[in-house]
mmCIF file of C-alpha atoms in Angstrom:
data_model
loop_
_atom_site.group_PDB
_atom_site.id
_atom_site.type_symbol
_atom_site.label_atom_id
_atom_site.label_comp_id
_atom_site.label_asym_id
_atom_site.label_seq_id
_atom_site.Cartn_x
_atom_site.Cartn_y
_atom_site.Cartn_z
ATOM 1 C CA MET A 1 0.090 0.178 0.025
ATOM 2 C CA THR A 2 1.530 3.454 -1.030
ATOM 3 C CA THR A 3 1.755 6.474 1.211
ATOM 4 C CA LEU A 4 0.240 9.464 -0.917
ATOM 5 C CA ASP A 5 -0.412 13.052 0.392
ATOM 6 C CA GLN A 6 -0.998 14.351 3.966
ATOM 7 C CA ALA A 7 -4.501 13.887 4.766
ATOM 8 C CA PRO A 8 -6.935 16.676 4.580
ATOM 9 C CA GLY A 9 -8.287 18.676 7.415
ATOM 10 C CA SER A 10 -7.005 21.114 9.956
ATOM 11 C CA SER A 11 -4.073 20.165 12.639
ATOM 12 C CA ALA A 12 -6.520 19.994 15.198
ATOM 13 C CA ALA A 13 -8.781 17.751 13.572
ATOM 14 C CA LEU A 14 -5.943 15.459 12.407
ATOM 15 C CA THR A 15 -4.631 15.440 15.987
ATOM 16 C CA ALA A 16 -8.038 14.408 17.213
ATOM 17 C CA ARG A 17 -7.908 11.942 14.424
ATOM 18 C CA ALA A 18 -4.728 10.335 15.748
ATOM 19 C CA GLY A 19 -5.665 10.429 19.053
ATOM 20 C CA ALA A 20 -8.964 8.354 18.411
ATOM 21 C CA LEU A 21 -6.946 5.869 16.377
ATOM 22 C CA GLU A 22 -4.385 5.405 19.039
ATOM 23 C CA ALA A 23 -6.956 5.300 21.978
ATOM 24 C CA SER A 24 -9.112 2.701 20.006
ATOM 25 C CA GLY A 25 -6.476 0.647 18.508
ATOM 26 C CA TRP A 26 -8.410 0.265 15.261
ATOM 27 C CA GLY A 27 -6.602 -0.607 12.359
ATOM 28 C CA VAL A 28 -4.167 -2.614 14.669
ATOM 29 C CA PRO A 29 -3.808 -6.114 13.031
ATOM 30 C CA PHE A 30 -4.369 -9.234 15.257
ATOM 31 C CA ARG A 31 -1.888 -12.052 15.482
ATOM 32 C CA LEU A 32 -2.928 -14.941 17.115
ATOM 33 C CA VAL A 33 0.129 -17.283 17.168
ATOM 34 C CA GLN A 34 2.748 -15.634 19.752
ATOM 35 C CA VAL A 35 5.156 -18.337 20.961
ATOM 36 C CA ARG A 36 6.617 -15.802 23.564
ATOM 37 C CA ASN A 37 3.238 -14.968 24.741
ATOM 38 C CA LEU A 38 2.034 -16.987 27.793
ATOM 39 C CA CYS A 39 -1.717 -16.296 26.608
ATOM 40 C CA PHE A 40 -1.246 -17.939 23.551
ATOM 41 C CA TRP A 41 -0.154 -20.967 25.406
ATOM 42 C CA VAL A 42 -2.997 -20.808 27.696
ATOM 43 C CA PHE A 43 -5.570 -20.503 24.678
ATOM 44 C CA ALA A 44 -4.045 -23.251 22.932
ATOM 45 C CA LEU A 45 -4.096 -25.679 25.979
ATOM 46 C CA GLY A 46 -7.905 -24.893 26.650
ATOM 47 C CA VAL A 47 -8.877 -25.113 23.060
ATOM 48 C CA ALA A 48 -7.038 -28.639 22.644
ATOM 49 C CA GLY A 49 -8.231 -29.593 26.212
ATOM 50 C CA GLY A 50 -11.819 -28.492 25.065
ATOM 51 C CA ILE A 51 -11.669 -30.369 21.770
ATOM 52 C CA TYR A 52 -10.568 -33.704 23.185
ATOM 53 C CA GLU A 53 -13.211 -33.499 25.890
ATOM 54 C CA MET A 54 -15.586 -32.731 23.096
ATOM 55 C CA LEU A 55 -14.625 -35.714 21.165
ATOM 56 C CA ARG A 56 -14.807 -38.018 24.320
ATOM 57 C CA TYR A 57 -18.227 -36.796 25.079
ATOM 58 C CA PHE A 58 -19.889 -37.197 21.685
ATOM 59 C CA GLY A 59 -17.527 -39.912 20.304
ATOM 60 C CA SER A 60 -18.911 -42.477 23.072
ATOM 61 C CA GLY A 61 -22.309 -42.498 21.613
ATOM 62 C CA VAL A 62 -22.030 -41.220 17.978
ATOM 63 C CA HIS A 63 -22.752 -44.537 16.486
ATOM 64 C CA ALA A 64 -25.937 -45.065 18.480
ATOM 65 C CA TYR A 65 -27.130 -41.530 18.405
ATOM 66 C CA GLY A 66 -25.364 -39.778 15.223
ATOM 67 C CA VAL A 67 -28.833 -38.836 13.732
ATOM 68 C CA GLY A 68 -29.593 -36.820 16.478
ATOM 69 C CA LEU A 69 -26.213 -35.198 16.947
ATOM 70 C CA GLY A 70 -26.072 -34.372 13.366
ATOM 71 C CA THR A 71 -29.569 -32.975 13.442
ATOM 72 C CA GLY A 72 -28.759 -30.729 16.232
ATOM 73 C CA ILE A 73 -25.608 -29.519 14.558
ATOM 74 C CA VAL A 74 -27.315 -28.605 11.273
ATOM 75 C CA ALA A 75 -30.131 -26.827 13.151
ATOM 76 C CA PHE A 76 -28.088 -24.804 15.225
ATOM 77 C CA ALA A 77 -25.549 -24.011 12.580
ATOM 78 C CA VAL A 78 -28.540 -22.430 10.683
ATOM 79 C CA TYR A 79 -29.451 -20.739 13.879
ATOM 80 C CA THR A 80 -25.904 -19.085 14.118
ATOM 81 C CA VAL A 81 -26.326 -17.132 10.794
ATOM 82 C CA PRO A 82 -28.730 -14.468 12.202
ATOM 83 C CA TRP A 83 -26.664 -14.310 15.150
ATOM 84 C CA LEU A 84 -23.468 -13.494 13.232
ATOM 85 C CA ILE A 85 -25.761 -10.888 11.150
ATOM 86 C CA LEU A 86 -26.546 -9.230 14.129
ATOM 87 C CA LEU A 87 -23.358 -9.387 16.224
ATOM 88 C CA SER A 88 -21.609 -8.101 12.830
ATOM 89 C CA TYR A 89 -23.697 -5.099 12.568
ATOM 90 C CA HIS A 90 -23.179 -3.823 16.117
ATOM 91 C CA ASN A 91 -19.303 -4.392 15.520
ATOM 92 C CA ARG A 92 -19.376 -1.330 13.361
ATOM 93 C CA TYR A 93 -17.860 1.485 15.225
ATOM 94 C CA THR A 94 -14.186 0.895 15.473
ATOM 95 C CA ARG A 95 -14.416 -2.518 14.336
ATOM 96 C CA LEU A 96 -12.737 -5.470 15.964
ATOM 97 C CA PRO A 97 -10.891 -7.894 13.332
ATOM 98 C CA GLY A 98 -12.865 -11.013 12.348
ATOM 99 C CA LYS A 99 -9.772 -13.314 13.303
ATOM 100 C CA LEU A 100 -9.774 -11.716 16.735
ATOM 101 C CA LEU A 101 -13.898 -12.600 17.002
ATOM 102 C CA VAL A 102 -13.175 -16.149 15.703
ATOM 103 C CA THR A 103 -10.718 -16.846 18.482
ATOM 104 C CA ALA A 104 -13.363 -15.712 21.255
ATOM 105 C CA VAL A 105 -15.940 -17.956 19.456
ATOM 106 C CA VAL A 106 -13.619 -20.876 19.559
ATOM 107 C CA TRP A 107 -12.242 -20.201 23.149
ATOM 108 C CA GLY A 108 -16.344 -19.979 24.114
ATOM 109 C CA ALA A 109 -17.139 -23.344 22.073
ATOM 110 C CA ALA A 110 -14.088 -25.462 23.054
ATOM 111 C CA GLY A 111 -12.363 -23.928 26.024
ATOM 112 C CA ALA A 112 -15.093 -22.337 28.150
ATOM 113 C CA ALA A 113 -17.619 -25.021 27.555
ATOM 114 C CA PHE A 114 -15.622 -28.495 27.781
ATOM 115 C CA TRP A 115 -12.485 -27.553 29.488
ATOM 116 C CA ILE A 116 -13.901 -25.375 32.051
ATOM 117 C CA ALA A 117 -17.748 -25.495 32.545
ATOM 118 C CA LEU A 118 -18.544 -29.199 32.100
ATOM 119 C CA PRO A 119 -16.172 -30.501 34.588
ATOM 120 C CA ALA A 120 -16.448 -27.508 37.132
ATOM 121 C CA ASN A 121 -20.308 -27.859 36.919
ATOM 122 C CA GLY A 122 -20.082 -31.369 37.615
ATOM 123 C CA ALA A 123 -17.847 -30.991 40.576
ATOM 124 C CA PHE A 124 -19.992 -28.059 41.926
ATOM 125 C CA LEU A 125 -23.107 -30.080 41.665
ATOM 126 C CA SER A 126 -21.680 -33.084 43.382
ATOM 127 C CA LEU A 127 -20.526 -30.884 46.329
ATOM 128 C CA TYR A 128 -23.916 -29.514 46.725
ATOM 129 C CA GLY A 129 -25.577 -32.641 46.702
ATOM 130 C CA LYS A 130 -23.123 -34.065 49.461
ATOM 131 C CA ILE A 131 -23.702 -30.584 51.656
ATOM 132 C CA PHE A 132 -27.387 -29.918 50.983
ATOM 133 C CA GLY A 133 -29.082 -32.944 49.866
ATOM 134 C CA HIS A 134 -29.996 -33.965 46.120
ATOM 135 C CA GLY A 135 -33.354 -32.414 46.217
ATOM 136 C CA TRP A 136 -32.108 -28.896 47.153
ATOM 137 C CA ALA A 137 -29.054 -29.472 44.528
ATOM 138 C CA ASN A 138 -31.512 -30.272 41.529
ATOM 139 C CA ASP A 139 -33.992 -27.312 42.591
ATOM 140 C CA TRP A 140 -30.986 -24.593 43.190
ATOM 141 C CA GLY A 141 -27.812 -25.909 42.247
ATOM 142 C CA ALA A 142 -27.444 -25.026 38.595
ATOM 143 C CA GLY A 143 -28.180 -21.333 39.312
ATOM 144 C CA LEU A 144 -25.401 -21.307 41.767
ATOM 145 C CA THR A 145 -23.084 -23.122 39.736
ATOM 146 C CA ALA A 146 -23.335 -21.994 36.224
ATOM 147 C CA PRO A 147 -23.203 -18.306 36.453
ATOM 148 C CA ILE A 148 -19.985 -18.669 38.398
ATOM 149 C CA ASN A 149 -18.264 -21.339 36.290
ATOM 150 C CA GLU A 150 -19.506 -20.256 32.771
ATOM 151 C CA GLU A 151 -19.488 -16.678 32.910
ATOM 152 C CA ILE A 152 -15.792 -16.393 34.305
ATOM 153 C CA GLY A 153 -14.890 -19.523 31.590
ATOM 154 C CA LYS A 154 -16.321 -17.077 28.885
ATOM 155 C CA ALA A 155 -14.750 -13.897 30.170
ATOM 156 C CA LEU A 156 -11.424 -15.873 30.093
ATOM 157 C CA ALA A 157 -11.744 -15.060 26.075
ATOM 158 C CA LEU A 158 -11.454 -11.413 27.006
ATOM 159 C CA ILE A 159 -8.631 -11.650 29.225
ATOM 160 C CA LEU A 160 -6.631 -13.945 26.895
ATOM 161 C CA LEU A 161 -7.405 -11.394 24.035
ATOM 162 C CA ILE A 162 -6.372 -8.537 26.096
ATOM 163 C CA GLY A 163 -2.853 -10.448 26.451
ATOM 164 C CA LEU A 164 -2.685 -10.957 22.933
ATOM 165 C CA ALA A 165 -3.897 -7.754 21.574
ATOM 166 C CA PRO A 166 -3.791 -5.111 24.305
ATOM 167 C CA ARG A 167 -3.755 -2.013 21.872
ATOM 168 C CA LEU A 168 -6.953 -3.670 20.170
ATOM 169 C CA VAL A 169 -8.762 -4.544 22.938
ATOM 170 C CA ARG A 170 -9.488 -1.092 24.653
ATOM 171 C CA SER A 171 -12.950 -0.199 25.435
ATOM 172 C CA PRO A 172 -16.051 -1.677 27.561
ATOM 173 C CA PHE A 173 -17.718 -1.838 24.156
ATOM 174 C CA ASP A 174 -15.093 -4.027 22.921
ATOM 175 C CA GLY A 175 -15.603 -6.266 25.872
ATOM 176 C CA LEU A 176 -19.345 -6.247 25.023
ATOM 177 C CA ILE A 177 -18.462 -7.350 21.504
ATOM 178 C CA ILE A 178 -15.934 -9.903 22.336
ATOM 179 C CA GLY A 179 -18.313 -11.056 25.321
ATOM 180 C CA ALA A 180 -21.154 -11.681 22.975
ATOM 181 C CA TYR A 181 -18.966 -13.733 20.445
ATOM 182 C CA ALA A 182 -17.473 -15.855 23.169
ATOM 183 C CA GLY A 183 -20.862 -16.362 24.599
ATOM 184 C CA LEU A 184 -22.290 -17.422 21.084
ATOM 185 C CA GLY A 185 -19.518 -20.129 20.756
ATOM 186 C CA PHE A 186 -20.441 -21.324 24.312
ATOM 187 C CA GLN A 187 -24.363 -21.226 23.523
ATOM 188 C CA ILE A 188 -24.102 -23.016 20.256
ATOM 189 C CA ILE A 189 -21.967 -25.875 21.404
ATOM 190 C CA GLU A 190 -24.164 -26.298 24.435
ATOM 191 C CA ASP A 191 -27.425 -26.210 22.414
ATOM 192 C CA VAL A 192 -25.785 -28.977 20.407
ATOM 193 C CA LEU A 193 -24.899 -30.866 23.590
ATOM 194 C CA TYR A 194 -28.720 -30.547 24.667
ATOM 195 C CA ALA A 195 -29.985 -32.171 21.356
ATOM 196 C CA TYR A 196 -27.464 -34.782 21.776
ATOM 197 C CA ASN A 197 -28.671 -35.596 25.309
ATOM 198 C CA GLY A 198 -32.396 -35.256 24.390
ATOM 199 C CA THR A 199 -31.675 -37.906 21.826
ATOM 200 C CA ILE A 200 -29.946 -40.446 24.302
ATOM 201 C CA ALA A 201 -32.825 -39.493 26.814
ATOM 202 C CA ASN A 202 -35.247 -40.852 24.466
ATOM 203 C CA PHE A 203 -33.049 -43.853 23.778
ATOM 204 C CA GLY A 204 -32.521 -43.095 20.397
ATOM 205 C CA ALA A 205 -35.975 -43.490 19.194
ATOM 206 C CA ASP A 206 -37.227 -40.548 16.818
ATOM 207 C CA GLN A 207 -33.809 -39.049 16.881
ATOM 208 C CA VAL A 208 -34.767 -36.166 14.411
ATOM 209 C CA GLY A 209 -37.828 -35.233 16.432
ATOM 210 C CA SER A 210 -36.056 -35.382 19.848
ATOM 211 C CA ALA A 211 -33.197 -33.012 18.353
ATOM 212 C CA LEU A 212 -35.716 -30.788 16.997
ATOM 213 C CA ASN A 213 -37.827 -30.529 20.142
ATOM 214 C CA VAL A 214 -34.622 -29.094 21.774
ATOM 215 C CA VAL A 215 -34.013 -26.774 18.857
ATOM 216 C CA LEU A 216 -37.570 -25.568 19.340
ATOM 217 C CA VAL A 217 -37.015 -24.747 23.164
ATOM 218 C CA ARG A 218 -33.422 -23.522 23.164
ATOM 219 C CA ALA A 219 -33.691 -21.224 20.135
ATOM 220 C CA PRO A 220 -35.912 -18.545 21.513
ATOM 221 C CA SER A 221 -34.658 -18.993 24.933
ATOM 222 C CA GLY A 222 -31.153 -18.396 23.472
ATOM 223 C CA LEU A 223 -31.978 -14.805 22.893
ATOM 224 C CA PHE A 224 -31.911 -14.120 26.337
ATOM 225 C CA GLY A 225 -29.049 -16.574 27.167
ATOM 226 C CA HIS A 226 -25.317 -16.719 27.193
ATOM 227 C CA VAL A 227 -24.677 -14.234 24.388
ATOM 228 C CA LEU A 228 -26.582 -11.495 26.500
ATOM 229 C CA PHE A 229 -25.000 -12.430 29.954
ATOM 230 C CA SER A 230 -21.345 -12.846 28.574
ATOM 231 C CA ALA A 231 -21.689 -9.555 26.673
ATOM 232 C CA VAL A 232 -22.853 -7.627 29.759
ATOM 233 C CA PHE A 233 -20.332 -9.635 32.039
ATOM 234 C CA CYS A 234 -17.442 -8.734 29.682
ATOM 235 C CA ALA A 235 -18.137 -5.064 29.415
ATOM 236 C CA GLY A 236 -18.248 -4.826 33.312
ATOM 237 C CA LEU A 237 -15.084 -6.480 33.274
ATOM 238 C CA MET A 238 -13.385 -3.853 30.969
ATOM 239 C CA TRP A 239 -14.786 -1.269 33.403
ATOM 240 C CA LEU A 240 -13.443 -3.210 36.416
ATOM 241 C CA LEU A 241 -9.945 -3.351 34.827
ATOM 242 C CA GLY A 242 -10.028 0.412 34.453
ATOM 243 C CA ARG A 243 -10.015 -0.031 30.339
ATOM 244 C CA GLY A 244 -12.625 2.426 29.586
ATOM 245 C CA ALA A 245 -12.725 6.373 29.788
ATOM 246 C CA GLY A 246 -12.940 7.530 33.359
ATOM 247 C CA ARG A 247 -13.067 5.310 36.553
ATOM 248 C CA HIS A 248 -15.975 3.163 36.544
ATOM 249 C CA ARG A 249 -14.956 0.108 38.596
ATOM 250 C CA LEU A 250 -18.244 0.072 40.819
ATOM 251 C CA ARG A 251 -20.219 0.107 37.736
ATOM 252 C CA GLY A 252 -17.992 -2.708 36.168
ATOM 253 C CA ALA A 253 -18.606 -5.000 39.183
ATOM 254 C CA LEU A 254 -22.257 -4.142 39.377
ATOM 255 C CA LEU A 255 -22.804 -5.123 35.814
ATOM 256 C CA MET A 256 -20.845 -8.230 36.202
ATOM 257 C CA LEU A 257 -23.009 -9.245 39.428
ATOM 258 C CA GLY A 258 -26.062 -8.334 37.013
ATOM 259 C CA ALA A 259 -24.914 -10.555 34.502
ATOM 260 C CA MET A 260 -24.575 -13.508 36.889
ATOM 261 C CA ALA A 261 -27.865 -13.068 38.616
ATOM 262 C CA ALA A 262 -29.585 -12.831 35.227
ATOM 263 C CA HIS A 263 -28.100 -16.273 34.578
ATOM 264 C CA GLY A 264 -28.730 -17.726 37.920
ATOM 265 C CA CYS A 265 -32.579 -16.700 37.661
ATOM 266 C CA TRP A 266 -33.011 -18.446 34.091
ATOM 267 C CA ASP A 267 -31.221 -21.539 35.595
ATOM 268 C CA ASN A 268 -33.172 -21.604 38.900
ATOM 269 C CA MET A 269 -36.373 -20.290 37.052
ATOM 270 C CA GLY A 270 -38.398 -23.163 38.010
ATOM 271 C CA ALA A 271 -37.575 -23.399 41.625
ATOM 272 C CA ILE A 272 -38.057 -19.209 41.670
ATOM 273 C CA GLY A 273 -41.181 -19.105 39.814
ATOM 274 C CA TYR A 274 -42.977 -22.008 41.724
ATOM 275 C CA SER A 275 -41.745 -20.358 44.964
ATOM 276 C CA LEU A 276 -43.575 -17.086 44.350
ATOM 277 C CA ALA A 277 -46.654 -18.273 42.505
ATOM 278 C CA GLY A 278 -46.763 -21.751 41.527
ATOM 279 C CA THR A 279 -46.819 -22.907 37.783
ATOM 280 C CA ILE A 280 -48.105 -19.270 36.863
ATOM 281 C CA GLY A 281 -45.076 -17.843 38.475
ATOM 282 C CA ILE A 282 -42.815 -19.773 36.242
ATOM 283 C CA SER A 283 -44.696 -18.967 33.180
ATOM 284 C CA LEU A 284 -44.423 -15.071 34.120
ATOM 285 C CA LEU A 285 -40.713 -15.552 34.575
ATOM 286 C CA TRP A 286 -40.475 -17.248 31.305
ATOM 287 C CA PHE A 287 -42.261 -15.326 29.089
ATOM 288 C CA LEU A 288 -42.293 -11.803 30.613
ATOM 289 C CA VAL A 289 -40.437 -10.937 33.741
ATOM 290 C CA LEU A 290 -36.699 -12.251 32.791
ATOM 291 C CA PRO A 291 -36.924 -11.245 28.936
ATOM 292 C CA ILE A 292 -37.737 -7.865 29.921
ATOM 293 C CA ALA A 293 -35.177 -7.644 32.738
ATOM 294 C CA ASP A 294 -32.394 -8.963 30.735
ATOM 295 C CA LEU A 295 -33.075 -6.905 27.937
ATOM 296 C CA LEU A 296 -33.091 -3.955 29.981
ATOM 297 C CA LEU A 297 -29.782 -5.008 31.553
ATOM 298 C CA LEU A 298 -28.240 -5.276 28.030
ATOM 299 C CA TRP A 299 -29.585 -2.020 26.777
ATOM 300 C CA LEU A 300 -28.265 -0.014 29.844
ATOM 301 C CA THR A 301 -25.084 -1.929 29.232
ATOM 302 C CA PHE A 302 -24.952 -0.906 25.545
ATOM 303 C CA ARG A 303 -25.936 2.789 26.377
ATOM 304 C CA LEU A 304 -23.080 3.226 28.781
ATOM 305 C CA ALA A 305 -20.422 1.562 26.667
ATOM 306 C CA VAL A 306 -21.299 3.063 22.867
ATOM 307 C CA PRO A 307 -20.689 6.828 23.329
ATOM 308 C CA GLN A 308 -16.956 6.328 23.641
ATOM 309 C CA GLU A 309 -17.005 4.500 20.415
ATOM 310 C CA GLN A 310 -18.999 6.834 18.474
ATOM 311 C CA ALA A 311 -16.895 9.741 19.548
ATOM 312 C CA TRP A 312 -13.724 8.015 18.221
ATOM 313 C CA LEU A 313 -15.742 7.427 15.199
ATOM 314 C CA ARG A 314 -16.516 11.052 14.738
ATOM 315 C CA ASP A 315 -12.855 12.261 15.539
ATOM 316 C CA ILE A 316 -11.810 9.868 12.702
ATOM 317 C CA LEU A 317 -14.575 11.078 10.329
ATOM 318 C CA ALA A 318 -14.024 14.789 11.068
ATOM 319 C CA PRO A 319 -11.253 15.551 8.931
ATOM 320 C CA GLU A 320 -13.468 14.474 6.080
ATOM 321 C CA ALA A 321 -16.199 17.080 7.030
ATOM 322 C CA GLU A 322 -13.620 19.836 7.119
ATOM 323 C CA SER A 323 -12.289 19.158 3.667
ATOM 324 C CA GLY A 324 -15.886 18.937 2.402
ATOM 325 C CA LEU A 325 -16.252 15.194 1.563
ATOM 326 C CA LEU A 326 -18.771 14.599 4.191
ATOM 327 C CA THR A 327 -21.447 16.931 5.600
ATOM 328 C CA GLU A 328 -21.545 17.294 9.754
ATOM 329 C CA GLU A 329 -24.770 15.585 9.318
ATOM 330 C CA GLU A 330 -23.603 12.913 7.538
ATOM 331 C CA VAL A 331 -20.568 12.224 9.870
ATOM 332 C CA THR A 332 -23.126 12.476 12.734
ATOM 333 C CA ALA A 333 -25.364 9.847 11.128
ATOM 334 C CA ALA A 334 -22.225 7.586 10.157
ATOM 335 C CA ALA A 335 -21.180 7.579 13.910
ATOM 336 C CA GLY A 336 -24.605 7.219 15.508
ATOM 337 C CA GLY A 337 -26.960 4.343 16.394
ATOM 338 C CA TRP A 338 -29.720 3.233 14.181
ATOM 339 C CA LYS A 339 -32.261 5.992 15.071
ATOM 340 C CA THR A 340 -29.864 8.656 14.188
ATOM 341 C CA ARG A 341 -29.114 6.989 10.932
ATOM 342 C CA ARG A 342 -32.697 6.436 10.159
ATOM 343 C CA ARG A 343 -33.595 10.095 11.105
ATOM 344 C CA PHE A 344 -30.674 11.338 8.496
ATOM 345 C CA ARG A 345 -32.246 8.929 5.857
ATOM 346 C CA LYS A 346 -35.796 10.003 6.533
ATOM 347 C CA ALA A 347 -34.677 14.061 6.401
ATOM 348 C CA GLN A 348 -33.901 13.527 2.804
ATOM 349 C CA HIS A 349 -36.533 14.257 0.168
ATOM 350 C CA GLY A 350 -37.554 11.180 -2.065
ATOM 351 C CA HIS A 351 -36.923 7.545 -2.091
ATOM 352 C CA ARG A 352 -33.669 7.875 -4.490
ATOM 353 C CA GLU A 353 -32.297 10.491 -1.982
ATOM 354 C CA ARG A 354 -32.926 8.239 1.051
ATOM 355 C CA LYS A 355 -31.307 5.292 -0.632
ATOM 356 C CA ARG A 356 -28.334 7.284 -1.781
ATOM 357 C CA ALA A 357 -27.906 8.600 1.625
ATOM 358 C CA LYS A 358 -27.960 4.993 2.919
ATOM 359 C CA HIS A 359 -25.028 4.279 0.528
ATOM 360 C CA ILE A 360 -23.027 7.290 1.559
ATOM 361 C CA LEU A 361 -23.327 6.359 5.217
ATOM 362 C CA ALA A 362 -22.096 3.079 4.422
ATOM 363 C CA ALA A 363 -19.198 4.321 2.092
ATOM 364 C CA ALA A 364 -18.280 6.689 5.083
ATOM 365 C CA ASN A 365 -17.841 3.812 7.375
ATOM 366 C CA ASP A 366 -15.821 2.147 4.744
ATOM 367 C CA LEU A 367 -13.546 5.172 4.488
ATOM 368 C CA ALA A 368 -13.162 5.226 8.390
ATOM 369 C CA GLN A 369 -11.835 1.585 8.161
ATOM 370 C CA GLU A 370 -9.480 2.483 5.493
ATOM 371 C CA VAL A 371 -8.219 5.268 7.361
ATOM 372 C CA ALA A 372 -7.660 3.313 10.405
ATOM 373 C CA GLU A 373 -5.984 0.487 8.437
ATOM 374 C CA ALA A 374 -3.643 3.135 7.219
ATOM 375 C CA GLY A 375 -2.827 4.641 10.499
ATOM 376 C CA GLY A 376 -4.457 7.768 9.566
ATOM 377 C CA HIS A 377 -2.223 8.455 6.553
ATOM 378 C CA ASP A 378 -3.541 8.979 2.841
ATOM 379 C CA THR A 379 -3.147 5.586 0.876
ATOM 380 C CA GLU A 380 -4.431 4.487 -2.346
ATOM 381 C CA GLY A 381 -7.043 2.638 -0.245
ATOM 382 C CA VAL A 382 -8.037 5.649 1.535
ATOM 383 C CA GLU A 383 -8.368 7.700 -1.902
ATOM 384 C CA HIS A 384 -10.209 5.135 -3.394
ATOM 385 C CA ALA A 385 -12.722 5.023 -0.336
ATOM 386 C CA ARG A 386 -13.011 8.881 -0.825
ATOM 387 C CA SER A 387 -13.859 8.472 -4.680
ATOM 388 C CA GLU A 388 -16.549 6.112 -3.720
ATOM 389 C CA VAL A 389 -18.110 8.682 -1.569
ATOM 390 C CA ARG A 390 -17.819 11.354 -4.432
ATOM 391 C CA ARG A 391 -19.279 8.845 -6.919
ATOM 392 C CA LEU A 392 -22.369 8.120 -4.785
ATOM 393 C CA ARG A 393 -23.020 11.936 -4.443
ATOM 394 C CA ALA A 394 -22.590 12.598 -8.121
ATOM 395 C CA ALA A 395 -25.046 9.793 -8.846
ATOM 396 C CA ALA A 396 -27.796 12.192 -7.800
#
């Protein structure tokens, strides 16, 4: 990539852009294999151990229950697609690299699920049974076990990625995105495991039906499951570690506790709901109370984390507004949330203008990506991105 002329804009705007690029780490490449970094070896050990345990778990019954297992894998692979689209949409401010996010997914599926959570949950539940009795452990054990083992296990993806890419993983919003991807990996492999166990519970009869029954139950409940819990938990962890703007360690600790409490309530929904209002209590928790409470928790975390990302993106695009390539309104919309972007598009007159505004906002985000990858310099890639904005504007 060839360096061209100095980027346009005043020295103040260019200084602010350089500061935003440095603070966000956007554009810094991610490298997983770092033989002198302990985090790489912990990641490799955890993933290798998780895959080994996974093969042992599924391998023992694959001949007898392979149809159910295969049905679960295919169904939840399809289920993963809209999740990836949704998470990719939210990874659109100072975007984290795809390789880093794949690393988080792999850790969630192998390291967190099979290397940490599965053996740790079994040990905790056994201990609860010996101390409090099996009835108590059946009612309350899951909700007092999984939120600890599983949230910490998934959050290790964030810790390892901070160690592997300290310049890239800088903000609570990065923690939210990485946590969501690690939670997705965990959730999908756990769903497959439940489909497999459901097939075994039915002694291999109607394996496709047994697996699909699990899919019908787990797919909607997954909207308020591991992706949400670990996104909130990891964003809170970033604040607790002091990796956000300002000091918000209490906020971080409260969000982490909130994510664990939300996780525990889902796992103990039957016992809590029945204690409060019998079977009606369970239904209320399942369909109303917990979904609303969990979405509010996620919304709050998102609202607290996203302003820093949006400010960085505005600073990165500000020189383009000073040069006249973009308008101030376009920069604000490109760095804003979906409501801001929709308001900007609707302010245009006519369908064709609204469509053009949408494409210009997308081109502005692509330009910011090129600027970040070029380290704030003018390169052929940056100039090409600018020419795309000019082409769209001229196509009026």
